[in-house]
Amino acid sequence: MVSRNPHFAKLPAGYLFPEIARRRRALLEKQPAAKIISLGIGNTTEPLTPAITKGLVEAAARLGAAAGYSGYGDEQGLAALREQIAKVLYRDRISADEITISDGAKCDIGRLQILFGGKATVAVQDPAYPVYVDGSIIAGADSRLQYMPCLPKNNFFPDLSRLPRADLIYFCSPNNPTGAVADKAQLAELVEFARKNKSIIIFDAAYSEYITDGDLPRSIYEIDGADEAAIEVNSFSKSIGFTGVRLGWCVVPRKIKFADGTLVWQDWTRVITTLFNGASNIAQHGGLAALTPAGRRETKTLIAYYQENARLIREGLQALGIQLYGGVNSPYIWAHFPAQKSWDVFEKILNEAQVVTTPGAGFGPAGESFIRFSAFGHRADIQEAMQRLQNVLKN
Ligand code: PGU
C-alpha cells in the first residue's frame, strides 16, 4: 500500500466552496422547485465584452490556419502580454521579465507554495482566502501558521507590532472576504515590516481593478522598496470575467533574494518552466485585447456593473440595520451578525430566502459571526435576493 501524504490529514475535510455547493444541492433535493440565487462564490456572471471576445475569437481562428498555427509557447508567457501588463497596469514600475503569465492567481499561489516548500514559516490575515492556509498545509507548513486577526476594531489591518517574524506574509487587498482596502500608509508599514524582518510578502491583488478611489494603491509596487520584499499575484478573472477562460500573472522582482543570495526569480523561473507549460495562447490574446484602450474602457464598464450590485447589496442590508463593511472598492460585502454562528446565519438565509452566501467562519476564526455577500450576479437576481432578505433578516 502507498502511504498517504501526511499533510492531507491535517486539512479540514473539504475545500470551502464545494461544501457550500453541497449544502445548496441538499436544499434542492428537499425543495426541487426552489429558485436559488447565489451571492456565494465570487464567480463572474456577465458576458465577455466585445473587444476582448474579438481578441479571443481571432486568436482561435488563427490557430485554424497553417500560417497562424502555434504550439507550445514560452512558459513565462507571450512577450507582448508581459510588456503590456508592465506598461498599462504597472506604468513600468516593474519590468516585463519580472512578470510570468499563468492560468490564474489561485494556480500561481499553489506554485509559489511549492517554491518555498514546507519549511517556510507563514503568516496569514485572519480571515483570509482559504487557499493561503490550505495550500500552505499541503506544502507542509501546518502548525507554523501565524494568524493576523483583521477585525473592525483594527480597521481590518493587522497589528504588526505583535507579529512574530514569518518567512512569508500573505496579504490580500482589496481583501477577500472583508472587502477592506489597505491604504498607502498601511502598505508602507507592511513593506517596512517585511524588509526589517527579511520576510517576503505574497500580495494578492486579484481585485485591484475594483479600486476606483485614486488615493488607494492598486499594487504593492506603488510603495517604495516593495520590489525588495513583495511578490504580487493578480488575475484577469474578476476584472474581465476570465474566471472560466483562465488567465493571471505573477510578479517576482529581481531584487528579492533567498538567504544564500540566490534570486527568488531564478527559482521561480525553474518552477514555471518545469511544472507549467504556459497559459493558453488564446486566453493570452484575450488578455492583450483587454489592455488596448477599447479593452480598458470595456473593463471599466463591466466593473461598474458589479460595483452597482455591491451598492444595492449594501443599501439593502443597511436598511435592515445590519452593520457591514467593504463593498466600495471591492466586490465583497462583509456583514456582521453579532453573537450568531456564521454557518447558522448561512443556513437560515439559504433555507428561508434560497440565497447562497459564504459563512465568515470558512475564512478563518476571525470570520466567525460574519457573512460574505458577493456582488457577482445578474442585476435582477441581486434585486430579487435583496427583496427576499428584507423578509428573512428583518428583526
Ligand atoms: N485570489 C483571491 C483573493 C480570490 O478571491 C480568488 C477567487 C482567486 C485568487 C482566484 O483567482 P483565479 O485567477 O481565478 O485563479 N476567489 C473566489 C473563488 C473561489 C476560489 O476557490 O477561487 C471566492 O469566491 O473567494
Coordinates of C-alpha atoms and ligand atoms in Angstrom, one line a residue:
M1 CA 0.0 0.0 0.0
V2 CA 1.1 3.6 -0.7
S3 CA 1.2 5.7 2.4
R4 CA -0.8 8.9 2.3
N5 CA 0.9 12.3 2.2
P6 CA 0.5 13.1 5.9
H7 CA -0.1 16.8 5.2
F8 CA -3.5 16.0 3.7
A9 CA -4.7 14.6 7.1
K10 CA -4.1 18.0 8.6
L11 CA -6.5 19.8 6.3
P12 CA -10.2 20.5 7.0
A13 CA -12.2 17.7 5.3
G14 CA -13.1 19.7 2.2
Y15 CA -12.4 23.0 0.5
L16 CA -14.9 25.7 1.5
F17 CA -16.7 26.3 -1.8
P18 CA -17.5 22.6 -2.6
E19 CA -19.0 22.4 0.9
I20 CA -21.3 25.3 0.1
A21 CA -22.3 23.8 -3.2
R22 CA -23.1 20.6 -1.3
R23 CA -25.5 22.4 1.0
R24 CA -27.1 24.1 -1.9
R25 CA -27.7 20.7 -3.6
A26 CA -29.2 19.4 -0.3
L27 CA -31.7 22.2 -0.4
L28 CA -32.6 21.4 -4.0
E29 CA -33.2 17.8 -3.0
K30 CA -35.6 18.9 -0.3
Q31 CA -37.2 21.6 -2.5
P32 CA -36.6 20.9 -6.2
A33 CA -38.6 24.0 -7.3
A34 CA -36.5 26.4 -5.2
K35 CA -35.1 29.3 -7.3
I36 CA -31.8 29.6 -5.7
I37 CA -29.8 32.8 -6.1
S38 CA -26.0 32.7 -5.5
L39 CA -24.3 35.6 -3.7
G40 CA -21.8 33.0 -2.5
I41 CA -18.7 32.1 -4.5
G42 CA -17.1 35.1 -6.3
N43 CA -17.9 33.9 -9.8
T44 CA -18.4 36.3 -12.6
T45 CA -21.8 36.2 -14.4
E46 CA -21.8 38.8 -17.1
P47 CA -20.7 38.1 -20.7
L48 CA -17.2 38.9 -22.1
T49 CA -17.1 42.3 -23.6
P50 CA -16.8 42.9 -27.4
A51 CA -13.2 43.8 -27.9
I52 CA -12.0 41.0 -25.6
T53 CA -14.3 38.5 -27.3
K54 CA -12.9 39.6 -30.6
G55 CA -9.3 39.1 -29.4
L56 CA -10.2 35.5 -28.3
V57 CA -12.1 34.6 -31.5
E58 CA -9.4 36.0 -33.8
A59 CA -6.7 34.1 -31.9
A60 CA -8.6 30.9 -32.1
A61 CA -9.2 31.4 -35.9
R62 CA -5.5 32.0 -36.5
L63 CA -4.8 28.6 -35.0
G64 CA -7.1 27.0 -37.6
A65 CA -4.8 28.0 -40.5
A66 CA -1.3 26.8 -41.3
A67 CA 0.1 30.3 -41.3
G68 CA -1.2 31.2 -37.9
Y69 CA -0.8 28.0 -36.0
S70 CA 1.5 27.8 -33.0
G71 CA 2.0 25.1 -30.4
Y72 CA 3.8 25.4 -27.0
G73 CA 4.8 29.0 -26.3
D74 CA 7.3 30.4 -23.8
E75 CA 6.4 29.0 -20.3
Q76 CA 6.7 32.6 -19.0
G77 CA 4.0 33.8 -21.4
L78 CA 3.7 35.9 -24.5
A79 CA 6.4 38.7 -24.5
A80 CA 3.8 41.2 -25.8
L81 CA 1.4 40.5 -23.0
R82 CA 4.1 40.7 -20.4
E83 CA 5.2 44.0 -21.8
Q84 CA 1.6 45.4 -21.9
I85 CA 1.0 44.3 -18.3
A86 CA 4.2 46.1 -17.2
K87 CA 3.2 49.2 -19.2
V88 CA -0.5 49.6 -18.8
L89 CA -1.1 48.1 -15.3
Y90 CA 2.2 48.9 -13.6
R91 CA 3.3 52.0 -15.5
D92 CA 6.7 50.4 -15.9
R93 CA 7.3 50.3 -12.1
I94 CA 8.4 46.7 -12.7
S95 CA 9.9 45.2 -15.9
A96 CA 8.3 42.7 -18.3
D97 CA 10.8 40.0 -17.5
E98 CA 9.7 40.0 -13.8
I99 CA 6.2 39.0 -14.9
T100 CA 5.1 35.5 -15.7
I101 CA 1.7 34.7 -17.3
S102 CA -0.3 32.0 -15.7
D103 CA -3.7 30.2 -15.8
G104 CA -4.8 32.2 -12.8
A105 CA -3.9 33.6 -9.4
K106 CA -5.0 30.5 -7.5
C107 CA -2.7 28.3 -9.5
D108 CA 0.2 30.7 -9.0
I109 CA -0.4 30.7 -5.3
G110 CA -0.1 26.9 -5.4
R111 CA 3.1 27.1 -7.4
L112 CA 4.6 29.7 -5.0
Q113 CA 3.9 27.3 -2.2
I114 CA 6.0 24.7 -4.0
L115 CA 8.7 27.2 -4.5
F116 CA 9.0 28.0 -0.7
G117 CA 8.3 24.4 0.5
G118 CA 7.2 23.2 3.9
K119 CA 9.9 24.7 6.0
A120 CA 8.9 28.3 5.4
T121 CA 7.0 29.9 8.3
V122 CA 3.8 31.6 7.2
A123 CA 1.6 34.5 8.4
V124 CA -1.9 35.0 7.0
Q125 CA -4.6 37.6 7.6
D126 CA -7.5 36.1 9.5
P127 CA -10.0 35.9 7.8
A128 CA -8.4 35.0 4.5
Y129 CA -8.9 33.4 1.1
P130 CA -8.7 29.7 2.2
V131 CA -6.0 28.8 -0.4
Y132 CA -3.3 30.5 1.6
V133 CA -3.9 28.3 4.6
D134 CA -4.9 25.1 2.9
G135 CA -2.2 25.4 0.3
S136 CA 0.4 26.1 3.0
I137 CA -0.7 23.0 4.9
I138 CA -0.5 20.9 1.7
A139 CA 3.1 22.2 1.3
G140 CA 3.8 21.1 4.9
A141 CA 3.6 24.3 6.9
D142 CA 0.9 23.2 9.4
S143 CA 1.4 24.5 13.0
R144 CA 3.9 27.2 12.0
L145 CA 1.0 29.3 10.6
Q146 CA 0.5 32.7 12.3
Y147 CA -2.9 34.2 12.1
M148 CA -3.1 38.0 11.9
P149 CA -6.6 39.0 13.1
C150 CA -8.3 41.6 10.9
L151 CA -11.4 42.9 12.6
P152 CA -13.5 46.1 12.7
K153 CA -11.6 47.2 15.8
N154 CA -8.3 47.3 13.9
N155 CA -9.8 48.5 10.7
F156 CA -9.0 45.1 9.2
F157 CA -5.3 45.8 9.3
P158 CA -3.1 43.6 11.5
D159 CA -1.2 44.8 14.5
L160 CA 2.2 44.1 13.1
S161 CA 3.9 45.1 16.4
R162 CA 2.6 41.8 17.9
L163 CA 3.5 39.6 15.0
P164 CA 6.5 37.3 15.3
R165 CA 8.7 37.1 12.3
A166 CA 7.5 34.8 9.5
D167 CA 9.2 34.0 6.2
L168 CA 6.1 34.5 4.1
I169 CA 3.3 37.0 4.8
Y170 CA 0.1 36.6 2.7
F171 CA -1.7 39.8 2.2
C172 CA -4.8 40.4 0.1
S173 CA -6.1 43.9 -0.8
P174 CA -8.8 44.6 -1.8
N175 CA -9.5 41.9 0.7
N176 CA -11.3 38.7 0.2
P177 CA -13.5 38.3 2.3
T178 CA -13.7 41.6 4.3
G179 CA -13.7 44.0 1.3
A180 CA -11.2 46.2 3.2
V181 CA -8.6 48.0 1.1
A182 CA -5.2 48.9 2.6
D183 CA -4.2 52.5 2.1
K184 CA -0.6 53.6 1.1
A185 CA 0.4 54.2 4.7
Q186 CA -0.7 50.7 5.8
L187 CA 1.1 49.0 2.9
A188 CA 4.2 51.1 3.6
E189 CA 4.1 49.8 7.2
L190 CA 3.7 46.2 5.9
V191 CA 6.6 46.6 3.4
E192 CA 8.8 48.2 6.1
F193 CA 8.0 45.3 8.5
A194 CA 8.8 42.7 5.8
R195 CA 12.1 44.5 4.9
K196 CA 13.1 44.7 8.5
N197 CA 12.4 41.1 9.1
K198 CA 13.7 39.9 5.8
S199 CA 10.3 38.3 5.1
I200 CA 8.6 38.0 1.7
I201 CA 5.1 39.3 1.2
I202 CA 2.8 37.4 -1.2
F203 CA 0.5 40.2 -2.2
D204 CA -2.8 39.0 -3.8
A205 CA -4.2 41.9 -5.9
A206 CA -6.9 39.8 -7.7
Y207 CA -9.5 42.6 -7.0
S208 CA -7.2 45.6 -7.8
E209 CA -9.4 46.8 -10.6
Y210 CA -12.3 47.3 -8.2
I211 CA -10.4 50.2 -6.6
T212 CA -11.8 53.4 -8.0
D213 CA -10.6 55.7 -5.3
G214 CA -7.4 57.2 -6.8
D215 CA -5.7 57.5 -3.5
L216 CA -5.7 53.8 -2.7
P217 CA -2.9 51.6 -4.0
R218 CA -3.8 49.0 -6.7
S219 CA -0.4 47.4 -6.5
I220 CA 2.1 46.8 -3.7
Y221 CA 4.7 48.3 -6.1
E222 CA 3.2 51.7 -5.6
I223 CA 5.1 51.5 -2.2
D224 CA 8.8 52.4 -2.2
G225 CA 11.0 49.4 -1.5
A226 CA 8.3 46.8 -2.2
D227 CA 10.3 45.4 -5.1
E228 CA 12.8 44.2 -2.5
A229 CA 10.1 42.5 -0.4
A230 CA 7.0 41.5 -2.3
I231 CA 5.8 39.1 -4.9
E232 CA 2.4 40.0 -6.4
V233 CA -0.2 37.7 -7.9
N234 CA -3.0 39.0 -10.0
S235 CA -5.6 37.8 -12.4
F236 CA -7.9 38.6 -15.3
S237 CA -10.7 36.6 -13.6
K238 CA -12.5 39.3 -11.7
S239 CA -11.6 42.3 -14.0
I240 CA -12.7 40.9 -17.4
G241 CA -14.7 37.8 -16.5
F242 CA -12.0 35.3 -17.3
T243 CA -12.9 33.0 -14.3
G244 CA -13.6 30.3 -16.9
V245 CA -11.2 31.3 -19.6
R246 CA -8.3 31.3 -17.0
L247 CA -5.5 33.9 -17.2
G248 CA -3.4 35.6 -14.5
W249 CA 0.1 36.7 -13.7
C250 CA 2.7 36.8 -11.1
V251 CA 5.4 39.5 -10.4
V252 CA 8.7 38.3 -8.9
P253 CA 11.1 41.2 -8.8
R254 CA 14.7 40.5 -9.4
K255 CA 15.8 42.3 -6.3
I256 CA 14.3 39.6 -3.9
K257 CA 16.9 37.1 -2.8
F258 CA 17.0 34.0 -0.6
A259 CA 19.3 33.8 2.4
D260 CA 22.0 32.2 0.3
G261 CA 21.9 35.0 -2.3
T262 CA 20.0 33.1 -5.0
L263 CA 17.4 35.2 -6.8
V264 CA 13.9 34.1 -6.0
W265 CA 13.2 35.0 -9.6
Q266 CA 15.7 32.3 -10.7
D267 CA 14.0 29.5 -8.8
W268 CA 10.5 30.8 -9.8
T269 CA 11.6 30.6 -13.4
R270 CA 12.7 27.0 -12.7
V271 CA 9.3 26.2 -11.2
I272 CA 7.4 27.7 -14.1
T273 CA 9.5 26.1 -16.8
T274 CA 9.5 22.7 -15.1
L275 CA 5.9 22.4 -13.8
F276 CA 3.9 24.7 -16.1
N277 CA 3.7 24.8 -19.9
G278 CA 2.4 28.3 -20.3
A279 CA -1.1 29.8 -20.3
S280 CA -3.5 29.1 -23.2
N281 CA -2.4 31.1 -26.2
I282 CA -6.0 32.0 -27.0
A283 CA -6.5 33.3 -23.5
Q284 CA -3.3 35.4 -23.7
H285 CA -4.6 37.1 -26.8
G286 CA -7.8 37.9 -24.9
G287 CA -5.6 39.4 -22.2
L288 CA -3.8 41.5 -24.8
A289 CA -7.1 42.8 -26.2
A290 CA -8.1 43.7 -22.6
L291 CA -5.1 46.0 -22.4
T292 CA -5.9 48.0 -25.5
P293 CA -7.7 51.3 -25.0
A294 CA -11.1 49.8 -26.1
G295 CA -10.5 46.8 -23.7
R296 CA -9.7 49.1 -20.8
R297 CA -12.9 51.1 -21.4
E298 CA -15.0 47.9 -21.5
T299 CA -13.3 46.6 -18.3
K300 CA -14.3 49.8 -16.5
T301 CA -17.9 49.4 -17.6
L302 CA -18.0 45.8 -16.5
I303 CA -16.5 46.6 -13.1
A304 CA -19.0 49.5 -12.7
Y305 CA -21.8 46.9 -13.2
Y306 CA -20.6 44.7 -10.3
Q307 CA -20.0 47.8 -8.2
E308 CA -23.6 48.9 -8.7
N309 CA -24.6 45.4 -7.5
A310 CA -22.4 45.9 -4.4
R311 CA -24.1 49.3 -3.8
L312 CA -27.5 47.6 -3.9
I313 CA -26.5 44.9 -1.5
R314 CA -25.1 47.5 0.9
E315 CA -28.2 49.6 0.7
G316 CA -30.5 46.6 1.3
L317 CA -28.5 45.3 4.3
Q318 CA -28.2 48.8 5.7
A319 CA -31.9 49.3 5.6
L320 CA -32.2 46.2 7.8
G321 CA -29.8 47.8 10.3
I322 CA -27.0 45.3 9.7
Q323 CA -23.5 46.5 10.4
L324 CA -21.5 46.0 7.2
Y325 CA -18.0 46.6 5.8
G326 CA -16.4 46.6 2.3
G327 CA -18.3 46.7 -1.0
V328 CA -17.0 50.0 -2.1
N329 CA -13.6 49.5 -3.8
S330 CA -14.3 45.7 -3.6
P331 CA -17.0 43.3 -4.8
Y332 CA -17.4 41.8 -1.3
I333 CA -19.7 43.0 1.5
W334 CA -18.8 41.7 4.9
A335 CA -21.9 41.7 7.2
H336 CA -21.8 41.3 10.9
F337 CA -24.3 39.2 12.8
P338 CA -23.1 39.6 16.4
A339 CA -23.4 36.6 18.7
Q340 CA -24.5 34.3 15.9
K341 CA -22.6 31.5 14.3
S342 CA -21.9 32.3 10.6
W343 CA -22.9 28.7 9.5
D344 CA -26.3 29.2 11.3
V345 CA -26.9 32.5 9.5
F346 CA -25.8 30.9 6.2
E347 CA -28.3 28.1 6.7
K348 CA -31.1 30.5 7.7
I349 CA -30.5 32.6 4.6
L350 CA -30.2 29.6 2.4
N351 CA -33.3 27.8 3.7
E352 CA -35.6 30.8 4.2
A353 CA -34.5 33.0 1.3
Q354 CA -33.0 30.5 -1.0
V355 CA -30.0 32.8 -1.2
V356 CA -26.5 31.3 -1.1
T357 CA -23.9 33.4 0.8
T358 CA -20.5 32.5 2.3
P359 CA -20.1 32.0 6.0
G360 CA -17.3 34.0 7.5
A361 CA -16.0 31.1 9.6
G362 CA -15.0 29.4 6.4
F363 CA -12.3 32.1 6.0
G364 CA -10.7 31.6 9.5
P365 CA -11.6 32.0 13.2
A366 CA -11.9 35.9 13.0
G367 CA -14.6 35.4 10.3
E368 CA -17.0 33.9 12.9
S369 CA -20.3 35.9 13.1
F370 CA -19.8 37.4 9.6
I371 CA -21.3 36.6 6.3
R372 CA -19.7 37.4 2.9
F373 CA -22.1 38.7 0.2
S374 CA -20.6 38.6 -3.3
A375 CA -21.7 41.3 -5.8
F376 CA -21.2 39.0 -8.8
G377 CA -24.6 38.3 -10.2
H378 CA -27.2 39.4 -12.7
R379 CA -28.8 42.7 -11.6
A380 CA -32.3 41.2 -11.5
D381 CA -31.0 38.4 -9.2
I382 CA -29.3 40.8 -6.9
Q383 CA -32.6 42.8 -6.6
E384 CA -34.7 39.7 -6.0
A385 CA -32.2 38.4 -3.4
M386 CA -32.3 41.7 -1.5
Q387 CA -36.1 41.7 -1.6
R388 CA -36.1 38.2 -0.1
L389 CA -33.6 39.1 2.6
Q390 CA -35.9 42.0 3.7
N391 CA -38.4 39.4 4.9
V392 CA -35.9 36.9 6.3
L393 CA -33.5 39.2 8.1
K394 CA -35.8 41.9 9.5
N395 CA -35.9 42.0 13.2
Ligands
PGU1 N1 -7.2 35.3 -5.1 C1 -8.3 35.7 -4.4 C2 -8.1 36.6 -3.3 C3 -9.5 35.2 -4.7 O1 -10.6 35.6 -4.0 C4 -9.7 34.3 -5.8 C5 -11.0 33.8 -6.2 C6 -8.6 34.0 -6.5 C7 -7.3 34.5 -6.2 C8 -8.6 33.1 -7.7 O2 -8.2 33.7 -8.9 P1 -8.1 33.0 -10.3 O3 -7.2 33.9 -11.1 O4 -9.4 32.8 -10.8 O5 -7.4 31.7 -10.0 N2 -11.9 33.6 -5.1 C9 -13.3 33.3 -5.3 C10 -13.5 31.9 -6.0 C11 -13.2 30.7 -5.1 C12 -11.9 30.0 -5.4 O6 -11.8 28.9 -4.8 O7 -11.0 30.5 -6.0 C13 -14.0 33.4 -4.0 O8 -15.3 33.3 -4.0 O9 -13.4 33.6 -2.9

